[in-house]
Every structure is written in C-alpha cells, then in structure tokens.
Amino acid sequence: MTTAFPLAWPTTIPRSKNREAGAFRTSLAGALDNVETSLRAFSRDSGEAVSGIVLSSNVSLGVQKPADPGVAVWFVWDGIQICIPVDRYQTPAANLQAIHHVLEARRTELRHGTLALVRASFQGFVALPPPPHWSETLGIGRDAPRQQIESAFRARAKAAHPDAGGSADAMAALNAARDQALKDSQ
C-alpha cells in the first residue's frame, strides 16, 4: 500500500542529485489545488475514473525548504496504478506544480491525439509497488537506534547472504535497508 508519509518513490525512476530553484511562483496550497484540479479534469476528459489518489512525501507541515522536497502522486487510472514523481526542485510546491504540468501535458495529448496515445505515454508512469520501508526489511521499529539497526542487519544477513542459501537480490535489499536506516537515524 502506498503511503503519504514517508515518501513512496518508484524504483524505476532515479532521484535527483542537484535540485534547482525553479521559476514557479505557486504556493503550496495553490500547487496542491492545481494537481487536484488536473486529476479531476483528466478523469473527466478521458472518461476514465481517477481513484486512490495519494500524495506522498517526506515533508512535515510548515517546512518551506526540506532536505527532501520530493513528491510522488500515486493514483489508479484506466485500471492501472500510476505514479508521477518529481524531486527536481528545491520545494514541495515547485515539485507539485511540475506534476500539475505533467498531468496537463497528458490532457493536451488527449485533446490532440487519442486515448490510445495517452495510455501509451502513461506506460512510463506505470508504478511498481514501492520498496518496503527499511524497518520492515530489518524487522525493527522506525525509531530503532544504530546499535539495533546493525544487530538486526547481522541477524538477517545470516539467512539472506548467497553463501547461506539466500540470494544476491535479498542481500542487496538488506544492505540498502541498513544504509537507509543508518542515514535516517543520524
């Protein structure tokens, strides 16, 4: 299940390394309204319902320039789970406004092309389920201290390692979970 917090980012799209200020002059409330309006208009124009909308981020209320301003909008359209993630800009408002423009581009395709064209362009946004949170992978709470993170990692590595009957994929997922947990615990 996709969550609003923490950010559920699709594994198929890499995160931005360098974020720009952007030229948008839209407030967070305005950008949220624009995304919601675009989703409703897209649903109406396409004749296909948009449902299960989740705006996912790592942002706390009131933080203007968070360390991670990325936003992912998840929804179901035409029977497929779609995710439009943007973290190109330094603020959540700018990233939401960019998502609004991506949705408006799909509406333009719909007006000047066909529903088949829009379905084809949305194939790049078809969302695989987000990876599990590191706490699930390690089997510990989200507020676990570093020592517990390392202990849980070592215990699970005994079974996940390829030499112990696990797999390279299982060990890679475990390593990634430990790295993110240690980063989050700083």
mmCIF file of C-alpha atoms in Angstrom:
data_model
loop_
_atom_site.group_PDB
_atom_site.id
_atom_site.type_symbol
_atom_site.label_atom_id
_atom_site.label_comp_id
_atom_site.label_asym_id
_atom_site.label_seq_id
_atom_site.Cartn_x
_atom_site.Cartn_y
_atom_site.Cartn_z
ATOM 1 C CA MET A 1 0.000 0.000 0.000
ATOM 2 C CA THR A 2 1.298 3.425 -0.928
ATOM 3 C CA THR A 3 1.723 5.802 1.984
ATOM 4 C CA ALA A 4 1.543 9.579 2.197
ATOM 5 C CA PHE A 5 4.477 9.518 4.632
ATOM 6 C CA PRO A 6 7.242 8.549 4.309
ATOM 7 C CA LEU A 7 7.788 9.256 0.635
ATOM 8 C CA ALA A 8 6.945 6.252 -1.543
ATOM 9 C CA TRP A 9 9.238 6.711 -4.570
ATOM 10 C CA PRO A 10 9.006 4.289 -7.521
ATOM 11 C CA THR A 11 12.091 2.136 -8.005
ATOM 12 C CA THR A 12 12.058 2.759 -11.766
ATOM 13 C CA ILE A 13 12.882 6.479 -11.514
ATOM 14 C CA PRO A 14 16.189 7.714 -10.061
ATOM 15 C CA ARG A 15 16.240 10.525 -7.502
ATOM 16 C CA SER A 16 17.625 13.937 -8.464
ATOM 17 C CA LYS A 17 21.077 14.756 -7.165
ATOM 18 C CA ASN A 18 21.087 18.517 -7.824
ATOM 19 C CA ARG A 19 17.875 20.419 -7.298
ATOM 20 C CA GLU A 20 17.037 23.732 -8.932
ATOM 21 C CA ALA A 21 15.091 26.635 -7.516
ATOM 22 C CA GLY A 22 12.582 26.609 -10.378
ATOM 23 C CA ALA A 23 10.629 29.544 -11.735
ATOM 24 C CA PHE A 24 7.212 28.591 -10.366
ATOM 25 C CA ARG A 25 5.511 31.260 -8.263
ATOM 26 C CA THR A 26 2.822 28.951 -6.905
ATOM 27 C CA SER A 27 2.210 28.484 -3.194
ATOM 28 C CA LEU A 28 1.989 25.004 -1.710
ATOM 29 C CA ALA A 29 -1.798 25.378 -1.357
ATOM 30 C CA GLY A 30 -2.055 26.589 -4.958
ATOM 31 C CA ALA A 31 0.086 23.723 -6.273
ATOM 32 C CA LEU A 32 -1.979 21.160 -4.342
ATOM 33 C CA ASP A 33 -5.156 22.670 -5.780
ATOM 34 C CA ASN A 34 -3.667 22.613 -9.298
ATOM 35 C CA VAL A 35 -2.785 18.907 -9.030
ATOM 36 C CA GLU A 36 -6.247 18.016 -7.716
ATOM 37 C CA THR A 37 -7.925 20.105 -10.434
ATOM 38 C CA SER A 38 -5.769 18.497 -13.142
ATOM 39 C CA LEU A 39 -6.580 14.999 -11.904
ATOM 40 C CA ARG A 40 -10.334 15.732 -11.904
ATOM 41 C CA ALA A 41 -10.136 17.324 -15.379
ATOM 42 C CA PHE A 42 -8.052 14.433 -16.721
ATOM 43 C CA SER A 43 -10.599 11.956 -15.406
ATOM 44 C CA ARG A 44 -13.459 13.897 -16.967
ATOM 45 C CA ASP A 45 -11.675 14.396 -20.322
ATOM 46 C CA SER A 46 -10.574 10.763 -20.622
ATOM 47 C CA GLY A 47 -13.862 9.273 -19.462
ATOM 48 C CA GLU A 48 -11.911 7.037 -17.078
ATOM 49 C CA ALA A 49 -12.120 7.407 -13.318
ATOM 50 C CA VAL A 50 -9.119 8.519 -11.287
ATOM 51 C CA SER A 51 -9.144 6.920 -7.840
ATOM 52 C CA GLY A 52 -6.888 6.012 -4.931
ATOM 53 C CA ILE A 53 -5.044 9.334 -5.026
ATOM 54 C CA VAL A 54 -2.098 9.514 -2.605
ATOM 55 C CA LEU A 55 0.266 12.485 -2.393
ATOM 56 C CA SER A 56 3.433 11.013 -0.900
ATOM 57 C CA SER A 57 6.357 12.994 0.577
ATOM 58 C CA ASN A 58 8.808 13.253 3.456
ATOM 59 C CA VAL A 59 7.693 16.792 4.231
ATOM 60 C CA SER A 60 6.426 17.974 7.597
ATOM 61 C CA LEU A 61 3.881 20.761 7.696
ATOM 62 C CA GLY A 62 5.386 24.245 7.797
ATOM 63 C CA VAL A 63 8.827 23.293 6.455
ATOM 64 C CA GLN A 64 9.455 25.543 3.437
ATOM 65 C CA LYS A 65 12.740 24.037 2.163
ATOM 66 C CA PRO A 66 13.008 20.482 3.491
ATOM 67 C CA ALA A 67 16.044 18.261 2.996
ATOM 68 C CA ASP A 68 13.916 16.026 0.746
ATOM 69 C CA PRO A 69 11.333 18.070 -1.189
ATOM 70 C CA GLY A 70 10.384 15.177 -3.472
ATOM 71 C CA VAL A 71 6.722 14.465 -4.086
ATOM 72 C CA ALA A 72 5.094 11.470 -5.737
ATOM 73 C CA VAL A 73 1.454 11.458 -6.792
ATOM 74 C CA TRP A 74 0.040 7.935 -6.950
ATOM 75 C CA PHE A 75 -3.350 7.115 -8.444
ATOM 76 C CA VAL A 76 -5.279 4.491 -10.362
ATOM 77 C CA TRP A 77 -6.486 5.371 -13.862
ATOM 78 C CA ASP A 78 -7.883 3.043 -16.528
ATOM 79 C CA GLY A 79 -7.239 0.095 -14.218
ATOM 80 C CA ILE A 80 -3.508 0.773 -13.786
ATOM 81 C CA GLN A 81 -1.524 2.147 -10.832
ATOM 82 C CA ILE A 82 0.310 5.277 -11.918
ATOM 83 C CA CYS A 83 2.960 7.294 -10.124
ATOM 84 C CA ILE A 84 4.216 10.710 -11.187
ATOM 85 C CA PRO A 85 7.249 11.508 -9.016
ATOM 86 C CA VAL A 86 9.174 14.791 -9.133
ATOM 87 C CA ASP A 87 12.103 15.921 -6.987
ATOM 88 C CA ARG A 88 13.823 18.213 -9.485
ATOM 89 C CA TYR A 89 13.055 21.365 -7.494
ATOM 90 C CA GLN A 90 14.017 22.610 -4.031
ATOM 91 C CA THR A 91 10.477 22.963 -2.681
ATOM 92 C CA PRO A 92 7.491 20.626 -2.497
ATOM 93 C CA ALA A 93 5.334 23.386 -4.028
ATOM 94 C CA ALA A 94 7.535 23.549 -7.139
ATOM 95 C CA ASN A 95 7.592 19.756 -7.449
ATOM 96 C CA LEU A 96 3.801 19.600 -7.136
ATOM 97 C CA GLN A 97 3.449 22.348 -9.744
ATOM 98 C CA ALA A 98 5.679 20.309 -12.077
ATOM 99 C CA ILE A 99 3.381 17.293 -11.550
ATOM 100 C CA HIS A 100 0.431 19.537 -12.436
ATOM 101 C CA HIS A 101 2.176 20.396 -15.722
ATOM 102 C CA VAL A 102 2.873 16.713 -16.455
ATOM 103 C CA LEU A 103 -0.843 15.994 -15.983
ATOM 104 C CA GLU A 104 -1.764 18.939 -18.197
ATOM 105 C CA ALA A 105 0.559 17.548 -20.880
ATOM 106 C CA ARG A 106 -1.410 14.287 -20.799
ATOM 107 C CA ARG A 107 -4.623 16.331 -21.209
ATOM 108 C CA THR A 108 -3.069 18.039 -24.251
ATOM 109 C CA GLU A 109 -2.224 14.630 -25.711
ATOM 110 C CA LEU A 110 -5.825 13.609 -25.114
ATOM 111 C CA ARG A 111 -7.207 16.716 -26.862
ATOM 112 C CA HIS A 112 -4.911 16.490 -29.892
ATOM 113 C CA GLY A 113 -4.254 12.767 -30.049
ATOM 114 C CA THR A 114 -6.257 9.804 -28.852
ATOM 115 C CA LEU A 115 -6.929 7.891 -25.669
ATOM 116 C CA ALA A 116 -4.575 5.206 -27.022
ATOM 117 C CA LEU A 117 -1.769 7.788 -27.228
ATOM 118 C CA VAL A 118 -2.328 8.797 -23.599
ATOM 119 C CA ARG A 119 -2.374 5.162 -22.488
ATOM 120 C CA ALA A 120 0.939 4.641 -24.304
ATOM 121 C CA SER A 121 2.524 7.732 -22.756
ATOM 122 C CA PHE A 122 1.371 6.660 -19.283
ATOM 123 C CA GLN A 123 3.200 3.345 -19.645
ATOM 124 C CA GLY A 124 6.333 5.114 -18.396
ATOM 125 C CA PHE A 125 4.445 6.093 -15.247
ATOM 126 C CA VAL A 126 3.055 2.634 -14.510
ATOM 127 C CA ALA A 127 4.081 2.136 -10.948
ATOM 128 C CA LEU A 128 5.618 -0.924 -9.452
ATOM 129 C CA PRO A 129 4.886 -1.154 -5.764
ATOM 130 C CA PRO A 130 7.292 0.982 -3.737
ATOM 131 C CA PRO A 131 10.001 -0.959 -1.939
ATOM 132 C CA PRO A 132 9.227 -1.827 1.670
ATOM 133 C CA HIS A 133 10.362 0.636 4.322
ATOM 134 C CA TRP A 134 13.740 -0.283 5.813
ATOM 135 C CA SER A 135 12.058 -1.011 9.156
ATOM 136 C CA GLU A 136 10.027 -3.794 7.516
ATOM 137 C CA THR A 137 13.081 -5.271 5.812
ATOM 138 C CA LEU A 138 15.101 -5.240 9.036
ATOM 139 C CA GLY A 139 12.164 -6.233 11.238
ATOM 140 C CA ILE A 140 12.614 -3.361 13.696
ATOM 141 C CA GLY A 141 10.827 -0.139 14.618
ATOM 142 C CA ARG A 142 11.351 3.103 12.726
ATOM 143 C CA ASP A 143 12.861 4.715 15.818
ATOM 144 C CA ALA A 144 15.462 1.968 16.366
ATOM 145 C CA PRO A 145 18.918 3.150 17.483
ATOM 146 C CA ARG A 146 22.024 2.481 15.373
ATOM 147 C CA GLN A 147 23.081 -0.477 17.523
ATOM 148 C CA GLN A 148 19.732 -2.214 16.999
ATOM 149 C CA ILE A 149 19.902 -1.490 13.254
ATOM 150 C CA GLU A 150 23.326 -3.141 12.990
ATOM 151 C CA SER A 151 22.237 -6.075 15.145
ATOM 152 C CA ALA A 152 19.097 -6.668 13.067
ATOM 153 C CA PHE A 153 21.150 -6.410 9.868
ATOM 154 C CA ARG A 154 23.682 -9.008 11.034
ATOM 155 C CA ALA A 155 20.937 -11.402 12.149
ATOM 156 C CA ARG A 156 19.088 -11.167 8.835
ATOM 157 C CA ALA A 157 22.291 -11.278 6.765
ATOM 158 C CA LYS A 158 22.970 -14.788 8.062
ATOM 159 C CA ALA A 159 19.960 -16.047 6.083
ATOM 160 C CA ALA A 160 19.956 -13.522 3.210
ATOM 161 C CA HIS A 161 23.577 -13.967 2.109
ATOM 162 C CA PRO A 162 24.001 -16.106 -1.037
ATOM 163 C CA ASP A 163 26.555 -18.301 0.741
ATOM 164 C CA ALA A 164 23.929 -19.148 3.369
ATOM 165 C CA GLY A 165 21.162 -20.079 0.932
ATOM 166 C CA GLY A 166 19.899 -16.540 0.332
ATOM 167 C CA SER A 167 20.310 -14.572 -2.868
ATOM 168 C CA ALA A 168 22.205 -11.582 -4.197
ATOM 169 C CA ASP A 169 18.899 -9.704 -4.514
ATOM 170 C CA ALA A 170 17.932 -10.429 -0.903
ATOM 171 C CA MET A 171 21.335 -9.303 0.326
ATOM 172 C CA ALA A 172 21.209 -6.147 -1.825
ATOM 173 C CA ALA A 173 17.786 -5.264 -0.380
ATOM 174 C CA LEU A 174 19.103 -5.865 3.128
ATOM 175 C CA ASN A 175 22.190 -3.709 2.506
ATOM 176 C CA ALA A 176 20.029 -0.910 1.104
ATOM 177 C CA ALA A 177 17.693 -1.116 4.106
ATOM 178 C CA ARG A 178 20.610 -0.901 6.559
ATOM 179 C CA ASP A 179 22.173 2.033 4.700
ATOM 180 C CA GLN A 180 18.889 3.970 4.677
ATOM 181 C CA ALA A 181 18.191 3.137 8.324
ATOM 182 C CA LEU A 182 21.622 4.397 9.385
ATOM 183 C CA LYS A 183 21.153 7.537 7.301
ATOM 184 C CA ASP A 184 17.721 8.178 8.835
ATOM 185 C CA SER A 185 19.000 7.623 12.375
ATOM 186 C CA GLN A 186 21.575 10.431 12.175
#
